[in-house]
Amino acid sequence: MEGIGGDTASAASPVSQWGHDAWRLYQYYLDKTTPHAVYRWIGTLVIVAIYCLRVFYVQGFYIISYGLGIYLLNLLIGFLSPLVDPEIEVADGPLLPTKGSDEFKPFIRRLPEFKFWYSMTKAFCIAFVMTFFSVFDVPVFWPILLCYWIVLFVLTMRRQIAHMIKYRYIPFNIGKQYGGKKPSSSGGGSRGD
């Protein structure tokens, strides 16, 4: 019994090599999309539209849509939250400025935009595939799920906005931030006395 595992190891090697090569190719193209945020989001909106048309067409799979909505809400909270939450942790690194005299520090997200986009797109693709299996078509009264999700969204966003107001941060880049006084428009020389 010397050859146990020898034949299966050599047979699995080309399959694992092919899987590894396919993963590297996928990662290569995924990395190439990183600087093209607008096109990535347009592609995701197309996938969202296809998913919505599928659910509308089959008039079912509302429980999948509800689970997808809860997952997207979780992603949105991570996208809007700072990396270091001032309520939970006291860190030695950069913190959010809490006073007007504090130095401006850029907002660092807990969930970066690329990961937010990637997770959202992947979730819609998985949900779309799930709509082809009748085992996931659980009969539910969808208006109750929709109302419950809206209430959950409003309560969660209210809490998140209160957190933003309390710690004075905006999770979006609105332009260059200035601290202190604005620069004067005069030339700074003599007044012409």
mmCIF file of C-alpha atoms in Angstrom:
data_model
loop_
_atom_site.group_PDB
_atom_site.id
_atom_site.type_symbol
_atom_site.label_atom_id
_atom_site.label_comp_id
_atom_site.label_asym_id
_atom_site.label_seq_id
_atom_site.Cartn_x
_atom_site.Cartn_y
_atom_site.Cartn_z
ATOM 1 C CA MET A 1 0.000 0.000 0.000
ATOM 2 C CA GLU A 2 2.799 2.354 -0.787
ATOM 3 C CA GLY A 3 0.913 4.296 -3.417
ATOM 4 C CA ILE A 4 -2.017 5.449 -1.260
ATOM 5 C CA GLY A 5 -2.738 9.069 -1.992
ATOM 6 C CA GLY A 6 -0.161 9.266 -4.756
ATOM 7 C CA ASP A 7 -2.696 8.957 -7.575
ATOM 8 C CA THR A 8 -5.248 11.337 -6.008
ATOM 9 C CA ALA A 9 -2.601 13.938 -5.208
ATOM 10 C CA SER A 10 -1.446 14.103 -8.823
ATOM 11 C CA ALA A 11 -5.063 14.221 -10.084
ATOM 12 C CA ALA A 12 -6.005 17.053 -7.710
ATOM 13 C CA SER A 13 -2.990 19.139 -8.596
ATOM 14 C CA PRO A 14 -4.173 20.269 -12.065
ATOM 15 C CA VAL A 15 -7.644 21.048 -10.692
ATOM 16 C CA SER A 16 -6.260 23.106 -7.825
ATOM 17 C CA GLN A 17 -3.830 24.813 -10.228
ATOM 18 C CA TRP A 18 -6.716 25.696 -12.573
ATOM 19 C CA GLY A 19 -8.733 27.044 -9.617
ATOM 20 C CA HIS A 20 -5.770 29.104 -8.459
ATOM 21 C CA ASP A 21 -5.227 30.501 -11.983
ATOM 22 C CA ALA A 22 -8.925 31.363 -12.321
ATOM 23 C CA TRP A 23 -8.863 33.138 -8.952
ATOM 24 C CA ARG A 24 -5.778 35.136 -9.923
ATOM 25 C CA LEU A 25 -7.391 36.198 -13.207
ATOM 26 C CA TYR A 26 -10.565 37.227 -11.355
ATOM 27 C CA GLN A 27 -8.502 39.202 -8.825
ATOM 28 C CA TYR A 28 -6.523 40.841 -11.641
ATOM 29 C CA TYR A 29 -9.672 42.195 -13.299
ATOM 30 C CA LEU A 30 -11.167 43.170 -9.954
ATOM 31 C CA ASP A 31 -8.028 45.177 -9.165
ATOM 32 C CA LYS A 32 -8.234 46.898 -12.560
ATOM 33 C CA THR A 33 -11.717 48.202 -11.667
ATOM 34 C CA THR A 34 -10.528 49.941 -8.499
ATOM 35 C CA PRO A 35 -9.909 53.428 -9.954
ATOM 36 C CA HIS A 36 -13.132 53.394 -12.008
ATOM 37 C CA ALA A 37 -15.680 54.035 -9.255
ATOM 38 C CA VAL A 38 -18.384 55.560 -11.464
ATOM 39 C CA TYR A 39 -18.351 52.636 -13.900
ATOM 40 C CA ARG A 40 -18.345 50.132 -11.030
ATOM 41 C CA TRP A 41 -21.432 51.744 -9.501
ATOM 42 C CA ILE A 42 -23.174 51.921 -12.884
ATOM 43 C CA GLY A 43 -22.548 48.192 -13.295
ATOM 44 C CA THR A 44 -23.939 47.560 -9.832
ATOM 45 C CA LEU A 45 -27.046 49.614 -10.620
ATOM 46 C CA VAL A 46 -27.578 47.442 -13.713
ATOM 47 C CA ILE A 47 -27.319 44.314 -11.548
ATOM 48 C CA VAL A 48 -29.762 45.839 -9.026
ATOM 49 C CA ALA A 49 -32.221 46.620 -11.839
ATOM 50 C CA ILE A 50 -31.966 43.068 -13.185
ATOM 51 C CA TYR A 51 -32.575 41.662 -9.699
ATOM 52 C CA CYS A 52 -35.586 43.943 -9.150
ATOM 53 C CA LEU A 53 -37.042 42.968 -12.538
ATOM 54 C CA ARG A 54 -36.559 39.297 -11.687
ATOM 55 C CA VAL A 55 -38.355 39.619 -8.343
ATOM 56 C CA PHE A 56 -41.130 41.682 -9.946
ATOM 57 C CA TYR A 57 -41.508 39.212 -12.813
ATOM 58 C CA VAL A 58 -41.779 36.087 -10.651
ATOM 59 C CA GLN A 59 -43.792 37.842 -7.904
ATOM 60 C CA GLY A 60 -41.926 36.039 -5.169
ATOM 61 C CA PHE A 61 -38.705 35.625 -3.240
ATOM 62 C CA TYR A 62 -39.600 38.499 -0.911
ATOM 63 C CA ILE A 63 -37.816 36.887 2.016
ATOM 64 C CA ILE A 64 -34.580 36.947 -0.004
ATOM 65 C CA SER A 65 -35.139 40.618 -0.747
ATOM 66 C CA TYR A 66 -35.774 41.297 2.930
ATOM 67 C CA GLY A 67 -32.567 39.509 3.949
ATOM 68 C CA LEU A 68 -30.711 41.396 1.228
ATOM 69 C CA GLY A 69 -32.104 44.677 2.552
ATOM 70 C CA ILE A 70 -30.960 43.891 6.103
ATOM 71 C CA TYR A 71 -27.489 43.001 4.808
ATOM 72 C CA LEU A 72 -27.293 46.216 2.752
ATOM 73 C CA LEU A 73 -28.338 48.233 5.804
ATOM 74 C CA ASN A 74 -25.506 46.606 7.750
ATOM 75 C CA LEU A 75 -23.059 47.497 4.959
ATOM 76 C CA LEU A 76 -24.322 51.086 4.898
ATOM 77 C CA ILE A 77 -23.754 51.459 8.647
ATOM 78 C CA GLY A 78 -20.181 50.228 8.214
ATOM 79 C CA PHE A 79 -19.692 52.634 5.321
ATOM 80 C CA LEU A 80 -20.942 55.621 7.333
ATOM 81 C CA SER A 81 -19.107 54.747 10.560
ATOM 82 C CA PRO A 82 -15.593 55.879 11.459
ATOM 83 C CA LEU A 83 -12.841 53.309 11.753
ATOM 84 C CA VAL A 84 -12.271 54.229 15.392
ATOM 85 C CA ASP A 85 -15.557 54.814 17.174
ATOM 86 C CA PRO A 86 -14.988 57.478 19.854
ATOM 87 C CA GLU A 87 -17.791 55.991 21.982
ATOM 88 C CA ILE A 88 -16.219 52.560 22.198
ATOM 89 C CA GLU A 89 -12.450 52.866 21.919
ATOM 90 C CA VAL A 90 -9.831 55.299 23.050
ATOM 91 C CA ALA A 91 -7.052 54.949 20.529
ATOM 92 C CA ASP A 92 -3.554 56.384 20.329
ATOM 93 C CA GLY A 93 -3.956 57.053 16.598
ATOM 94 C CA PRO A 94 -6.026 59.675 14.805
ATOM 95 C CA LEU A 95 -9.399 60.483 16.333
ATOM 96 C CA LEU A 96 -12.283 62.550 15.076
ATOM 97 C CA PRO A 97 -11.969 66.234 15.997
ATOM 98 C CA THR A 98 -14.492 67.137 18.706
ATOM 99 C CA LYS A 99 -13.764 70.851 19.142
ATOM 100 C CA GLY A 100 -13.385 73.664 16.644
ATOM 101 C CA SER A 101 -9.769 74.144 17.700
ATOM 102 C CA ASP A 102 -8.857 70.507 17.034
ATOM 103 C CA GLU A 103 -6.734 69.712 14.023
ATOM 104 C CA PHE A 104 -8.621 68.431 10.981
ATOM 105 C CA LYS A 105 -8.207 64.709 10.526
ATOM 106 C CA PRO A 106 -9.605 62.960 7.467
ATOM 107 C CA PHE A 107 -12.542 60.631 7.919
ATOM 108 C CA ILE A 108 -11.445 57.006 7.735
ATOM 109 C CA ARG A 109 -14.298 54.587 7.152
ATOM 110 C CA ARG A 110 -14.792 51.308 8.933
ATOM 111 C CA LEU A 111 -15.837 49.845 5.565
ATOM 112 C CA PRO A 112 -13.994 51.417 2.592
ATOM 113 C CA GLU A 113 -15.915 52.319 -0.565
ATOM 114 C CA PHE A 114 -14.408 49.501 -2.655
ATOM 115 C CA LYS A 115 -15.313 46.831 -0.107
ATOM 116 C CA PHE A 116 -18.770 48.381 0.246
ATOM 117 C CA TRP A 117 -19.263 48.210 -3.531
ATOM 118 C CA TYR A 118 -17.840 44.702 -3.807
ATOM 119 C CA SER A 119 -19.947 43.299 -0.946
ATOM 120 C CA MET A 120 -23.082 44.950 -2.279
ATOM 121 C CA THR A 121 -22.550 43.679 -5.820
ATOM 122 C CA LYS A 122 -21.737 40.196 -4.606
ATOM 123 C CA ALA A 123 -24.868 40.184 -2.405
ATOM 124 C CA PHE A 124 -27.106 41.122 -5.330
ATOM 125 C CA CYS A 125 -25.511 38.440 -7.526
ATOM 126 C CA ILE A 126 -26.016 35.780 -4.858
ATOM 127 C CA ALA A 127 -29.616 36.908 -4.272
ATOM 128 C CA PHE A 128 -30.240 36.799 -8.030
ATOM 129 C CA VAL A 129 -28.985 33.212 -8.241
ATOM 130 C CA MET A 130 -31.133 32.275 -5.226
ATOM 131 C CA THR A 131 -34.253 33.389 -7.105
ATOM 132 C CA PHE A 132 -33.857 30.410 -9.438
ATOM 133 C CA PHE A 133 -34.403 27.898 -6.609
ATOM 134 C CA SER A 134 -37.981 27.444 -5.434
ATOM 135 C CA VAL A 135 -36.860 26.341 -1.973
ATOM 136 C CA PHE A 136 -36.109 30.016 -1.195
ATOM 137 C CA ASP A 137 -39.543 31.208 -2.298
ATOM 138 C CA VAL A 138 -41.122 31.245 1.161
ATOM 139 C CA PRO A 139 -44.677 32.609 1.067
ATOM 140 C CA VAL A 140 -44.826 35.786 3.163
ATOM 141 C CA PHE A 141 -46.993 38.877 3.274
ATOM 142 C CA TRP A 142 -44.452 41.272 1.774
ATOM 143 C CA PRO A 143 -46.007 44.597 2.933
ATOM 144 C CA ILE A 144 -45.269 43.662 6.557
ATOM 145 C CA LEU A 145 -41.643 42.899 5.696
ATOM 146 C CA LEU A 146 -41.370 46.182 3.820
ATOM 147 C CA CYS A 147 -42.864 48.178 6.725
ATOM 148 C CA TYR A 148 -40.600 46.440 9.212
ATOM 149 C CA TRP A 149 -37.535 47.157 7.062
ATOM 150 C CA ILE A 150 -38.498 50.836 6.698
ATOM 151 C CA VAL A 151 -38.917 51.164 10.482
ATOM 152 C CA LEU A 152 -35.571 49.440 11.010
ATOM 153 C CA PHE A 153 -33.918 51.733 8.441
ATOM 154 C CA VAL A 154 -35.350 54.911 9.991
ATOM 155 C CA LEU A 155 -34.363 53.929 13.532
ATOM 156 C CA THR A 156 -30.877 52.875 12.488
ATOM 157 C CA MET A 157 -30.249 56.000 10.426
ATOM 158 C CA ARG A 158 -31.565 58.219 13.220
ATOM 159 C CA ARG A 159 -29.090 56.629 15.610
ATOM 160 C CA GLN A 160 -26.270 56.976 13.063
ATOM 161 C CA ILE A 161 -27.071 60.630 12.366
ATOM 162 C CA ALA A 162 -27.222 61.351 16.106
ATOM 163 C CA HIS A 163 -23.756 59.767 16.396
ATOM 164 C CA MET A 164 -22.492 61.979 13.544
ATOM 165 C CA ILE A 165 -23.879 65.092 15.218
ATOM 166 C CA LYS A 166 -22.520 64.156 18.644
ATOM 167 C CA TYR A 167 -18.979 63.580 17.388
ATOM 168 C CA ARG A 168 -19.177 66.151 14.570
ATOM 169 C CA TYR A 169 -18.086 64.235 11.538
ATOM 170 C CA ILE A 170 -19.314 63.990 7.976
ATOM 171 C CA PRO A 171 -18.568 60.690 6.239
ATOM 172 C CA PHE A 172 -18.241 62.313 2.821
ATOM 173 C CA ASN A 173 -15.600 64.565 1.296
ATOM 174 C CA ILE A 174 -17.248 67.901 0.615
ATOM 175 C CA GLY A 175 -14.085 69.750 -0.286
ATOM 176 C CA LYS A 176 -10.982 71.031 1.350
ATOM 177 C CA GLN A 177 -11.445 71.563 5.078
ATOM 178 C CA TYR A 178 -9.969 74.624 6.727
ATOM 179 C CA GLY A 179 -9.398 75.073 10.422
ATOM 180 C CA GLY A 180 -9.378 78.424 12.207
ATOM 181 C CA LYS A 181 -9.634 81.741 10.351
ATOM 182 C CA LYS A 182 -10.122 82.053 6.636
ATOM 183 C CA PRO A 183 -7.238 83.641 4.750
ATOM 184 C CA SER A 184 -7.795 87.336 4.150
ATOM 185 C CA SER A 185 -8.401 88.559 0.625
ATOM 186 C CA SER A 186 -6.208 91.658 0.995
ATOM 187 C CA GLY A 187 -2.660 91.612 -0.298
ATOM 188 C CA GLY A 188 -1.295 91.825 3.213
ATOM 189 C CA GLY A 189 1.049 94.750 2.447
ATOM 190 C CA SER A 190 0.625 98.342 3.633
ATOM 191 C CA ARG A 191 -2.753 100.049 3.756
ATOM 192 C CA GLY A 192 -1.579 102.870 1.561
ATOM 193 C CA ASP A 193 -1.173 105.506 4.359
#
